[in-house]
Amino acid sequence: MSVFLCLLIKKNGFMMEKKRTVNEFGHVEGEGLYRADFEHSSCGIGFVANLKGCKKHAVISDALGMLACMEHRGGTGFDVKSGDGAGILLQIPHALFADVCPKIGIELPAAGEYGVGMTFFPQDEQQQMACKKLIEHHLDIFGLPLLGYRVVPVDSSDLGRDSAETEPSIQQIFIGKPENISAEEFDRKLFVFRKYTERVANQEVDGIGSEGLNIISCSYKTINYKGQLITEQVPTYFLDLQNEITTSAIALVHSRFSTNTFPSWKLAQPFRYIAHNGEINTNKGNINWMRAREVLLTCSAFSRDELDMIFPICDLAASDSANLDMAIEMLVLSGRSLPHVLMMLIPEAWQNDKNMAKAKKDFYRYSSSLMEPWDGPASIVFTDGTQVGAVLDRNGLRPSRFYVTDNDKVIMASEVGVLEVEPKTVLKKGRLQPGKMFLIDFEKGKLISDEEIKKE
């Protein structure tokens, strides 16, 4: 028995040396009795936000400081410079792009009038060219003007061996917003374009494989800087994050301990809407139910052709957190608010709660006929670029703490002590309760309680 355990530990230590695949039944294929999808641990999550919605570089630098303090939450390979993943999610830094894009021949419209696709291209130049040809063809199909490409400035000198060997070519695709569509329609078009392009590229470009083209964010509101990094490498690798004119009112961060998948650049977090600490233990059932109902799905926000382009919504080969994010993205872009979607997917323990208001219980009962719960333990921070918040699932086993200070700073993290705060500046502090969420409303400039969110 002890020999077997030692082999498992050693195998974990060299986990990035061997790729594993997921078969049609959702099982990780490998040797012996070892199953990576049975592993469990805790990642580090958090965010820093300005309560009034003021965009500042300090929000980003504070969040990166928080991230560095959560290195103990992340995992590494035998080479401690090859991390399981770390990253940061920001609002689109328009001031930065307005400064750097004209220098490379990209003329940007006003903020909100363009989207940015943060993209992991293959390093092979021929594959890159094939991917870009496909991207440009699909943009034409969707009537979206290509404004240009920007190679993201990075410093690879501190990467570990495995991170360096799998490092993608990271580029930003700037996409104009057509004049005749609303912001919501633009967001949906970017979503369909991204899903369809990734699927077609990974199927049709020779030798590219599933890791070949990954558009890790594609939005007019948010952008993702992440990779197979350790926490301290995020600001040193992505030079944009060091620039003082890179500003945001929201910064979500994540330090990853890879559990049910192997480390990769694309599976680092945050994803497009969330950063997640814990596990979704109902993951396979959730994915199978999503796949089963795809043939029945209809939505006034998407045409039948668009729905066919975005299927499958979830992916058995991706992590549980990635699949949760995919489900959230689909439901939000279909017209629901972000808190509404999180109530659907991560409900309270409502069935036997005799003290719960009838209206809330009726909401959960109705929603349960549409979507089964994605149960954890899970603590999640979330944003759509206009609001930010956090939710703890009904198991309550991944508590997170928050502070609100007198200079309009909101700090949320999977533990205390990740950001230095003077006690006299703290106006409010607390922790998430099982099944509860809170939200920052930038327009009202205040923290919205769980009761107020769900009453609405």
XYZ file of C-alpha atoms in Angstrom:
456
model
C 0.000 0.000 0.000
C 2.741 2.456 0.902
C 4.539 1.795 -2.385
C 1.328 2.561 -4.268
C 0.872 5.832 -2.385
C 4.447 6.864 -3.086
C 3.895 6.203 -6.769
C 0.820 8.427 -6.701
C 2.700 11.230 -5.006
C 5.504 10.956 -7.480
C 3.024 10.860 -10.351
C 1.454 14.055 -9.066
C 4.859 15.636 -8.850
C 5.398 14.884 -12.532
C 1.788 15.408 -13.517
C 2.565 17.743 -16.406
C 4.788 15.175 -18.097
C 1.864 13.002 -19.246
C -1.353 14.044 -20.953
C -4.589 12.239 -20.129
C -7.816 12.211 -22.079
C -11.478 11.980 -21.141
C -13.465 9.222 -22.823
C -17.075 9.436 -24.001
C -18.323 8.393 -20.563
C -16.470 11.184 -18.791
C -13.772 8.980 -17.252
C -10.142 10.050 -17.207
C -8.165 7.450 -19.109
C -4.852 6.427 -17.577
C -2.870 3.609 -16.041
C -3.791 1.614 -12.972
C -6.259 2.791 -10.356
C -5.178 6.439 -10.297
C -7.970 8.836 -11.242
C -7.168 12.554 -11.306
C -10.884 13.397 -11.155
C -11.002 12.027 -7.575
C -8.461 14.565 -6.290
C -9.606 17.491 -4.156
C -8.058 20.643 -2.790
C -8.683 24.369 -2.448
C -7.701 27.193 -4.757
C -7.258 30.831 -3.765
C -9.837 33.377 -4.947
C -10.601 37.016 -4.351
C -11.331 40.411 -5.769
C -10.678 44.058 -5.127
C -13.225 46.608 -6.301
C -13.986 50.290 -5.958
C -17.451 50.757 -4.477
C -18.173 53.821 -6.619
C -16.949 52.206 -9.819
C -13.892 54.461 -10.145
C -11.242 52.887 -12.389
C -7.792 52.948 -10.788
C -4.474 51.185 -11.270
C -4.394 50.695 -7.493
C -7.314 48.268 -7.779
C -5.168 46.089 -10.063
C -1.976 46.388 -8.019
C -3.866 45.571 -4.797
C -5.441 42.525 -6.437
C -2.049 41.332 -7.695
C -0.640 41.763 -4.192
C -3.540 39.694 -2.883
C -2.822 37.050 -5.510
C 0.858 36.799 -4.532
C -0.187 36.169 -0.923
C -2.231 33.157 -2.068
C 0.670 31.248 -3.613
C 0.218 28.593 -0.902
C -3.225 27.920 -2.400
C -1.793 27.039 -5.803
C -0.032 23.946 -7.067
C 3.169 23.435 -9.032
C 4.932 20.625 -10.820
C 8.340 19.257 -9.851
C 9.591 22.565 -11.267
C 8.230 25.153 -8.842
C 8.263 27.799 -11.599
C 5.636 25.834 -13.556
C 2.425 26.656 -11.740
C -1.006 25.079 -12.014
C -2.281 28.479 -13.076
C -2.924 32.031 -11.943
C -4.545 35.092 -13.424
C -6.570 38.270 -13.164
C -9.835 39.458 -14.760
C -10.280 43.198 -15.399
C -12.587 45.654 -17.046
C -11.366 46.575 -20.538
C -8.428 48.996 -19.963
C -9.473 51.493 -22.637
C -6.845 54.108 -21.705
C -4.087 51.542 -22.247
C -5.460 50.376 -25.590
C -6.109 53.934 -26.768
C -2.439 54.642 -26.094
C -0.793 51.526 -27.580
C -3.082 50.563 -30.471
C -2.513 53.614 -32.727
C 1.224 52.882 -32.551
C 0.629 49.554 -34.325
C -1.920 50.863 -36.809
C -5.142 50.018 -34.954
C -7.615 52.888 -34.773
C -9.943 52.288 -31.857
C -13.440 53.738 -31.474
C -14.751 54.959 -28.106
C -14.852 52.710 -25.058
C -17.664 50.174 -25.347
C -17.692 50.375 -29.142
C -15.237 47.516 -29.619
C -14.531 44.098 -28.165
C -11.224 42.432 -27.340
C -10.549 38.736 -27.814
C -7.661 37.658 -25.582
C -6.345 34.708 -27.557
C -3.914 31.834 -27.105
C -2.617 31.010 -30.585
C -0.328 28.047 -31.377
C 3.333 29.014 -31.660
C 3.602 27.376 -35.095
C 3.375 30.173 -37.684
C 1.505 28.129 -40.297
C -1.099 27.092 -37.745
C -1.362 30.711 -36.605
C -2.007 31.855 -40.159
C -4.659 29.163 -40.624
C -6.355 30.238 -37.388
C -6.324 33.908 -38.361
C -7.763 33.092 -41.794
C -10.590 31.262 -40.030
C -11.103 34.113 -37.541
C -11.376 36.673 -40.313
C -13.784 34.482 -42.291
C -16.038 34.036 -39.242
C -15.958 37.747 -38.418
C -17.234 38.378 -41.945
C -20.027 35.835 -41.416
C -21.143 37.640 -38.257
C -20.746 41.105 -39.756
C -18.095 42.092 -37.235
C -15.261 44.352 -38.461
C -11.709 43.299 -37.620
C -9.767 46.294 -36.306
C -6.452 44.462 -35.933
C -4.242 42.145 -33.912
C -1.908 43.081 -31.083
C 0.812 40.781 -29.763
C 0.562 40.999 -25.978
C 3.926 42.053 -24.499
C 5.191 39.342 -22.142
C 8.408 38.492 -20.309
C 8.976 34.726 -20.499
C 12.344 34.728 -18.742
C 10.969 33.439 -15.425
C 8.783 30.626 -16.783
C 9.388 27.076 -15.635
C 10.273 24.351 -18.121
C 6.764 22.933 -18.565
C 5.101 26.361 -18.738
C 7.653 27.473 -21.337
C 7.238 24.335 -23.454
C 3.468 24.834 -23.713
C 3.493 28.655 -23.820
C 1.096 29.934 -26.502
C 1.481 33.016 -28.664
C -0.763 35.473 -26.815
C -2.485 38.058 -28.982
C -5.459 40.365 -28.725
C -8.076 40.572 -31.480
C -9.771 43.971 -31.667
C -13.297 43.739 -33.046
C -15.509 46.700 -33.915
C -19.153 46.998 -32.879
C -21.524 47.421 -35.848
C -23.600 50.596 -35.631
C -26.953 48.875 -36.067
C -26.835 46.590 -33.004
C -27.167 47.106 -29.258
C -24.459 46.403 -26.713
C -26.295 43.229 -25.631
C -26.499 41.981 -29.227
C -22.801 42.743 -29.691
C -21.954 40.673 -26.599
C -23.982 37.744 -27.942
C -22.322 37.957 -31.362
C -18.879 37.917 -29.741
C -19.923 34.857 -27.732
C -21.181 32.904 -30.754
C -18.146 33.950 -32.801
C -15.768 32.742 -30.078
C -17.444 29.377 -29.449
C -17.856 28.584 -33.123
C -14.344 29.676 -34.105
C -12.660 27.669 -31.349
C -14.584 24.524 -32.256
C -13.987 24.772 -35.998
C -10.299 25.659 -35.612
C -9.578 22.794 -33.246
C -11.310 20.381 -35.639
C -10.018 21.625 -38.979
C -6.555 23.188 -38.586
C -3.982 20.442 -39.150
C -2.081 19.359 -36.059
C -3.607 21.985 -33.792
C -5.362 19.736 -31.265
C -7.638 20.826 -28.438
C -4.993 23.145 -26.957
C -4.360 24.951 -30.241
C -6.676 27.974 -30.372
C -8.261 29.305 -27.204
C -10.005 32.672 -27.046
C -9.926 32.970 -23.269
C -12.079 36.103 -23.181
C -13.984 37.957 -25.875
C -16.013 40.885 -24.641
C -16.475 44.634 -24.808
C -16.547 44.768 -20.977
C -13.880 42.440 -19.553
C -10.507 40.936 -20.379
C -8.483 38.071 -18.933
C -4.744 37.897 -18.231
C -3.920 34.363 -17.099
C -1.688 31.381 -17.778
C 0.128 28.345 -16.438
C 1.937 30.568 -13.975
C 2.606 30.902 -10.280
C 0.989 33.892 -8.617
C 4.078 36.121 -8.525
C 4.657 35.648 -12.259
C 1.347 37.192 -13.352
C 2.441 40.877 -13.144
C 6.002 40.154 -14.285
C 4.878 38.042 -17.268
C 2.101 40.352 -18.509
C 3.765 43.741 -18.963
C 0.394 45.461 -19.516
C -0.355 44.939 -15.821
C 2.690 47.028 -14.847
C 1.545 50.034 -16.861
C 0.059 52.785 -14.671
C -2.541 53.649 -17.305
C -3.993 50.133 -17.061
C -6.987 50.781 -14.821
C -10.124 48.996 -13.667
C -12.795 49.275 -10.979
C -12.852 45.469 -10.670
C -10.043 42.911 -10.419
C -10.779 39.209 -9.836
C -7.813 36.943 -9.079
C -7.269 33.196 -8.788
C -4.472 30.867 -7.667
C -5.136 27.364 -8.989
C -4.560 23.970 -7.432
C -5.328 21.605 -10.309
C -7.593 18.777 -9.156
C -9.819 17.059 -11.719
C -7.746 18.142 -14.752
C -4.059 18.557 -15.501
C -2.526 22.043 -15.573
C -2.772 23.968 -18.825
C -2.664 27.570 -19.952
C -6.340 27.679 -20.931
C -7.632 26.159 -17.662
C -5.999 28.797 -15.466
C -8.565 31.078 -13.838
C -10.415 33.427 -13.657
C -12.674 32.337 -16.494
C -14.982 34.739 -18.325
C -17.393 35.303 -15.424
C -16.084 33.518 -12.339
C -13.181 32.411 -10.201
C -13.913 29.294 -8.160
C -12.560 27.761 -4.966
C -13.617 24.154 -4.339
C -15.138 21.441 -6.489
C -18.384 20.935 -8.351
C -19.076 17.397 -7.207
C -22.136 17.080 -9.461
C -20.058 18.055 -12.511
C -20.544 14.980 -14.717
C -24.281 14.867 -14.135
C -24.544 18.612 -14.796
C -22.664 18.300 -18.084
C -24.690 15.292 -19.211
C -27.974 17.076 -18.462
C -26.782 20.142 -20.369
C -25.877 17.944 -23.334
C -29.233 16.108 -23.162
C -31.318 19.285 -23.225
C -29.428 20.991 -26.076
C -31.719 19.459 -28.701
C -34.724 21.024 -26.945
C -33.275 24.470 -26.298
C -34.877 27.515 -27.846
C -34.098 31.139 -27.054
C -35.407 34.418 -28.418
C -31.928 35.933 -28.007
C -30.316 33.401 -30.378
C -31.359 32.071 -33.766
C -31.448 28.303 -34.359
C -28.276 28.571 -36.435
C -26.510 30.457 -33.645
C -27.539 27.836 -31.084
C -26.114 25.106 -33.305
C -22.862 27.092 -33.534
C -22.397 27.316 -29.770
C -23.168 23.668 -28.992
C -21.886 21.825 -27.069
C -22.329 24.324 -24.236
C -20.149 22.307 -21.840
C -17.104 20.117 -22.368
C -16.266 16.888 -20.510
C -12.556 17.459 -21.143
C -12.627 20.826 -19.319
C -12.505 21.376 -15.568
C -15.579 21.555 -13.347
C -15.010 25.299 -12.874
C -14.738 25.861 -16.630
C -18.014 24.050 -17.214
C -19.787 26.062 -14.536
C -18.526 29.233 -16.223
C -19.786 27.973 -19.615
C -23.259 27.386 -18.163
C -23.294 30.815 -16.506
C -22.191 32.496 -19.733
C -24.949 30.853 -21.771
C -27.682 31.719 -19.271
C -26.543 35.333 -18.775
C -26.338 36.010 -22.508
C -29.793 34.506 -22.988
C -31.185 37.467 -21.040
C -31.013 36.678 -17.322
C -29.158 38.804 -14.793
C -25.985 37.393 -13.267
C -27.459 37.056 -9.720
C -30.529 35.342 -11.228
C -28.312 32.777 -12.977
C -26.275 32.086 -9.846
C -29.484 31.518 -7.860
C -30.546 28.985 -10.507
C -27.252 27.117 -10.563
C -26.196 27.421 -6.917
C -29.422 27.416 -4.887
C -29.845 27.626 -1.151
C -31.000 24.584 0.813
C -34.620 25.552 0.219
C -36.701 22.358 0.145
C -37.110 21.889 3.917
C -36.640 25.490 5.074
C -39.916 26.330 6.790
C -38.795 29.919 7.442
C -38.035 30.792 3.808
C -40.419 33.252 2.163
C -42.897 31.587 -0.172
C -41.896 33.768 -3.145
C -38.246 32.731 -2.829
C -39.126 29.063 -2.358
C -41.367 29.240 -5.434
C -38.475 30.727 -7.426
C -36.193 27.854 -6.446
C -38.904 25.261 -7.130
C -39.557 26.692 -10.594
C -35.834 26.978 -11.379
C -35.248 23.361 -10.335
C -37.463 22.266 -13.217
C -35.125 24.094 -15.623
C -31.706 23.413 -14.114
C -30.355 20.949 -11.572
C -28.047 22.416 -8.875
C -24.289 22.581 -9.438
C -23.277 21.550 -5.943
C -19.912 22.125 -4.350
C -18.305 22.734 -1.891
C -17.799 25.943 -3.822
C -17.058 29.581 -3.110
C -17.330 31.757 -6.200
C -16.491 35.356 -7.015
C -18.165 36.650 -10.157
C -18.420 39.654 -12.449
C -19.849 40.624 -15.817
C -17.830 43.828 -15.960
C -20.623 46.028 -14.616
C -21.213 44.356 -11.253
C -19.157 42.121 -8.994
C -20.018 39.836 -6.127
C -19.574 36.484 -4.426
C -21.652 33.438 -3.531
C -21.126 30.427 -1.286
C -22.932 27.190 -2.106
C -25.314 25.549 0.354
C -22.671 23.143 1.713
C -20.869 26.140 3.225
C -17.459 24.445 3.287
C -15.433 27.135 1.505
C -16.085 30.274 3.564
C -14.752 33.591 2.283
C -14.344 36.931 4.016
C -14.910 40.510 2.936
C -14.060 44.032 4.067
C -15.457 47.426 3.091
C -13.191 50.386 3.905
C -13.798 54.110 4.262
C -11.999 54.856 0.980
C -14.596 52.862 -1.047
C -12.463 49.726 -1.305
C -14.143 46.314 -1.182
C -11.894 43.319 -0.520
C -13.104 39.748 -0.858
C -10.853 36.698 -0.482
C -10.747 33.052 0.473
C -8.899 34.028 3.655
C -7.942 37.066 5.707
C -4.501 38.673 5.671
C -4.008 38.689 1.899
C -4.135 42.480 1.774
C -3.036 44.814 4.526
C -5.922 46.888 5.889
C -5.807 49.442 8.692
C -8.469 48.353 11.227
C -9.635 51.946 11.735
C -10.527 52.239 8.037
C -12.887 49.228 8.071
C -16.552 50.221 7.822
C -17.945 46.708 7.490
C -16.631 43.177 7.494
C -18.099 39.700 7.408
C -18.055 36.286 5.821
C -20.238 34.512 3.310
C -22.940 32.283 4.765
C -24.028 28.988 3.151
C -26.240 29.654 0.135
C -25.847 33.414 0.422
C -24.400 36.025 -1.928
C -23.562 39.686 -1.949
C -23.215 42.146 -4.787
C -21.617 45.529 -5.395
C -23.879 47.993 -7.189
C -21.633 50.668 -8.733
C -24.568 52.924 -9.640
C -25.833 52.986 -6.041
C -22.292 52.884 -4.664
C -23.110 50.291 -2.045
C -23.007 46.641 -1.095
C -26.282 44.840 -1.805
C -27.247 42.191 0.735
C -28.404 38.660 -0.047
C -31.948 39.491 1.050
C -32.165 42.552 -1.197
C -30.671 40.747 -4.204
C -33.073 37.821 -3.975
C -36.097 39.949 -3.212
C -35.516 41.697 -6.519
